Amino acid sequence: MLLYLTLAGFLISILVLINLRNSNKANIYLLFFLLINNIYALSHYATVYSNSKYLIATMLIHFTPLYLLLGPFFYFYVRSLLVDDYRLTKKDYLHFIPALIILINVIPYLFKGVDYKLAYANSVMENPANLVKFDYLFISPSLNFLLRPIHALIYVIFSIVLIYKNKLNLTENSNQPTLIFKWL
């Protein structure tokens, strides 16, 4: 079931991509948010359900830095809908620093050979507790797994606050702001 939901998610991402030219440019953040969510779901499927050490070796750690981009892309999407400006400022690029840190953290795994990755995937298949038995550069796998939901929750809270603040500042008499708030 997870695989089918993930495939449906990729299909929705493709539809957003196809309609990106004709739609609000803020949807580019929605596209990246959906793609990363689907990659995460696919890696979960690979690890828990697939029984394929090749799929596990590919999906398990390679995409970990992307997961810390979920929060920023969600926040940028909400903000760009509310202020009707999809462009990032120089200050916005600071939101990508946690993902960059995790990328540096997983570099040892990225440059390991296929045999090493398959052996690691095999050990995870034998005992899922081995998932956190990997030597990153400076952030432990346990802390890495804990940071992801906390990081995403912080961005959800920021987005809710942003929505609330914009709703208080709502002065237009048109239906457009009301539709945006209902959508969000």
CSV table of C-alpha atoms in Angstrom, one decimal:
chain,number,residue,atom,x,y,z
A,1,MET,CA,0.0,0.0,0.0
A,2,LEU,CA,2.8,2.4,0.9
A,3,LEU,CA,4.4,1.8,-2.5
A,4,TYR,CA,1.2,2.6,-4.3
A,5,LEU,CA,0.7,5.8,-2.3
A,6,THR,CA,4.3,6.8,-3.0
A,7,LEU,CA,3.8,6.2,-6.7
A,8,ALA,CA,0.6,8.2,-6.6
A,9,GLY,CA,2.6,11.0,-4.9
A,10,PHE,CA,5.1,11.0,-7.7
A,11,LEU,CA,2.3,11.2,-10.2
A,12,ILE,CA,0.9,14.2,-8.4
A,13,SER,CA,4.4,15.8,-8.4
A,14,ILE,CA,4.6,15.2,-12.2
A,15,LEU,CA,1.2,16.9,-12.6
A,16,VAL,CA,2.4,19.9,-10.6
A,17,LEU,CA,5.6,20.0,-12.7
A,18,ILE,CA,3.6,19.9,-15.9
A,19,ASN,CA,1.3,22.7,-14.8
A,20,LEU,CA,4.1,24.8,-13.2
A,21,ARG,CA,4.4,27.2,-16.2
A,22,ASN,CA,0.6,28.0,-16.1
A,23,SER,CA,0.2,28.2,-12.4
A,24,ASN,CA,1.4,30.2,-9.5
A,25,LYS,CA,5.2,30.1,-9.3
A,26,ALA,CA,4.8,29.3,-5.6
A,27,ASN,CA,4.0,25.8,-6.7
A,28,ILE,CA,7.7,25.2,-7.3
A,29,TYR,CA,8.0,24.9,-3.5
A,30,LEU,CA,5.0,22.6,-3.4
A,31,LEU,CA,6.7,20.5,-6.1
A,32,PHE,CA,9.9,20.1,-4.2
A,33,PHE,CA,8.0,19.4,-0.9
A,34,LEU,CA,6.0,16.6,-2.6
A,35,LEU,CA,9.1,15.1,-4.3
A,36,ILE,CA,11.1,15.0,-1.1
A,37,ASN,CA,8.1,13.5,0.8
A,38,ASN,CA,7.8,10.8,-1.9
A,39,ILE,CA,11.5,10.0,-1.8
A,40,TYR,CA,11.2,9.7,2.0
A,41,ALA,CA,8.2,7.4,1.6
A,42,LEU,CA,10.1,5.3,-1.0
A,43,SER,CA,13.1,5.0,1.4
A,44,HIS,CA,10.7,3.9,4.2
A,45,TYR,CA,9.2,1.3,1.8
A,46,ALA,CA,12.7,0.1,0.8
A,47,THR,CA,13.9,-0.2,4.4
A,48,VAL,CA,10.8,-1.8,5.9
A,49,TYR,CA,8.9,-3.7,3.2
A,50,SER,CA,11.0,-4.3,0.1
A,51,ASN,CA,13.5,-7.0,1.2
A,52,SER,CA,15.8,-5.7,-1.5
A,53,LYS,CA,19.3,-5.0,-0.3
A,54,TYR,CA,20.0,-3.0,-3.5
A,55,LEU,CA,17.0,-0.8,-2.9
A,56,ILE,CA,17.9,-0.3,0.8
A,57,ALA,CA,21.5,0.4,-0.1
A,58,THR,CA,20.4,3.1,-2.5
A,59,MET,CA,17.6,4.7,-0.5
A,60,LEU,CA,18.7,4.5,3.1
A,61,ILE,CA,21.2,7.3,3.5
A,62,HIS,CA,21.8,8.9,0.2
A,63,PHE,CA,18.7,11.1,0.4
A,64,THR,CA,19.0,12.0,4.1
A,65,PRO,CA,20.0,15.6,3.5
A,66,LEU,CA,16.9,16.2,1.4
A,67,TYR,CA,14.6,15.4,4.4
A,68,LEU,CA,15.7,18.5,6.1
A,69,LEU,CA,14.5,20.6,3.2
A,70,LEU,CA,10.9,19.5,3.8
A,71,GLY,CA,10.3,22.2,6.4
A,72,PRO,CA,11.8,25.1,4.5
A,73,PHE,CA,10.0,24.2,1.3
A,74,PHE,CA,6.7,24.0,3.2
A,75,TYR,CA,7.4,27.4,4.8
A,76,PHE,CA,8.4,29.0,1.5
A,77,TYR,CA,5.2,27.7,-0.1
A,78,VAL,CA,3.0,29.1,2.6
A,79,ARG,CA,4.8,32.4,2.7
A,80,SER,CA,4.8,32.8,-1.1
A,81,LEU,CA,1.1,32.2,-1.2
A,82,LEU,CA,0.4,34.7,1.5
A,83,VAL,CA,2.7,37.5,0.3
A,84,ASP,CA,2.3,36.7,-3.4
A,85,ASP,CA,6.0,36.6,-4.1
A,86,TYR,CA,7.8,33.3,-4.7
A,87,ARG,CA,11.3,34.7,-4.8
A,88,LEU,CA,13.9,33.9,-2.1
A,89,THR,CA,15.9,36.5,-0.4
A,90,LYS,CA,19.6,36.2,0.6
A,91,LYS,CA,18.5,35.5,4.2
A,92,ASP,CA,16.2,32.7,3.0
A,93,TYR,CA,19.3,30.6,2.0
A,94,LEU,CA,20.1,30.2,5.7
A,95,HIS,CA,17.2,27.7,5.8
A,96,PHE,CA,19.3,25.3,3.7
A,97,ILE,CA,22.2,25.1,6.2
A,98,PRO,CA,20.9,22.2,8.2
A,99,ALA,CA,20.6,20.1,5.1
A,100,LEU,CA,24.1,21.1,4.1
A,101,ILE,CA,25.4,20.0,7.5
A,102,ILE,CA,23.7,16.6,7.1
A,103,LEU,CA,25.1,16.3,3.6
A,104,ILE,CA,28.6,16.8,5.0
A,105,ASN,CA,27.8,14.4,7.8
A,106,VAL,CA,26.9,11.5,5.4
A,107,ILE,CA,29.8,12.1,3.0
A,108,PRO,CA,31.6,9.0,4.3
A,109,TYR,CA,28.7,6.8,3.2
A,110,LEU,CA,28.3,8.5,-0.1
A,111,PHE,CA,31.9,7.6,-1.1
A,112,LYS,CA,31.9,4.1,0.2
A,113,GLY,CA,31.9,1.3,-2.4
A,114,VAL,CA,28.9,-0.7,-3.5
A,115,ASP,CA,30.0,-3.8,-1.5
A,116,TYR,CA,30.1,-1.8,1.7
A,117,LYS,CA,26.6,-0.3,1.1
A,118,LEU,CA,25.2,-3.8,0.3
A,119,ALA,CA,26.7,-5.2,3.5
A,120,TYR,CA,25.2,-2.4,5.5
A,121,ALA,CA,21.8,-2.9,3.8
A,122,ASN,CA,22.1,-6.6,4.5
A,123,SER,CA,22.8,-5.9,8.2
A,124,VAL,CA,19.7,-3.6,8.4
A,125,MET,CA,17.6,-6.4,6.8
A,126,GLU,CA,18.8,-8.9,9.4
A,127,ASN,CA,18.3,-6.5,12.3
A,128,PRO,CA,16.6,-3.1,11.8
A,129,ALA,CA,18.3,-1.8,15.0
A,130,ASN,CA,21.5,-1.8,12.8
A,131,LEU,CA,19.9,1.2,11.0
A,132,VAL,CA,21.5,3.5,13.6
A,133,LYS,CA,24.8,1.7,13.7
A,134,PHE,CA,26.7,3.7,11.2
A,135,ASP,CA,29.5,6.1,11.7
A,136,TYR,CA,28.7,9.6,10.5
A,137,LEU,CA,31.2,12.4,10.6
A,138,PHE,CA,29.9,14.3,13.6
A,139,ILE,CA,26.1,13.8,14.2
A,140,SER,CA,25.0,10.4,15.3
A,141,PRO,CA,22.3,8.5,13.4
A,142,SER,CA,20.0,8.6,16.4
A,143,LEU,CA,20.3,12.3,16.7
A,144,ASN,CA,19.8,12.6,13.0
A,145,PHE,CA,16.6,10.7,13.1
A,146,LEU,CA,15.4,12.8,16.0
A,147,LEU,CA,16.3,16.1,14.3
A,148,ARG,CA,14.1,15.5,11.2
A,149,PRO,CA,10.7,15.5,12.9
A,150,ILE,CA,11.7,18.3,15.3
A,151,HIS,CA,13.0,20.4,12.4
A,152,ALA,CA,9.8,19.8,10.4
A,153,LEU,CA,7.6,20.6,13.4
A,154,ILE,CA,9.4,24.0,13.9
A,155,TYR,CA,8.6,24.9,10.3
A,156,VAL,CA,5.0,23.9,10.6
A,157,ILE,CA,4.7,26.1,13.7
A,158,PHE,CA,6.4,29.0,11.8
A,159,SER,CA,3.9,28.5,9.0
A,160,ILE,CA,0.9,28.5,11.3
A,161,VAL,CA,2.2,31.7,13.0
A,162,LEU,CA,2.7,33.3,9.5
A,163,ILE,CA,-0.9,32.3,8.5
A,164,TYR,CA,-2.3,33.7,11.7
A,165,LYS,CA,-0.4,37.0,11.4
A,166,ASN,CA,-1.5,37.4,7.8
A,167,LYS,CA,-5.1,36.7,8.7
A,168,LEU,CA,-5.0,39.4,11.3
A,169,ASN,CA,-3.7,41.9,8.7
A,170,LEU,CA,-6.3,40.9,6.2
A,171,THR,CA,-8.0,44.1,4.9
A,172,GLU,CA,-8.9,43.2,1.3
A,173,ASN,CA,-12.5,42.8,0.5
A,174,SER,CA,-11.9,40.3,-2.3
A,175,ASN,CA,-12.4,36.6,-2.1
A,176,GLN,CA,-8.8,35.7,-3.1
A,177,PRO,CA,-7.3,36.0,0.4
A,178,THR,CA,-10.2,34.0,1.9
A,179,LEU,CA,-9.6,31.3,-0.7
A,180,ILE,CA,-5.9,31.2,0.1
A,181,PHE,CA,-6.6,30.9,3.8
A,182,LYS,CA,-9.0,28.1,3.2
A,183,TRP,CA,-6.5,26.3,1.0
A,184,LEU,CA,-3.8,26.6,3.6
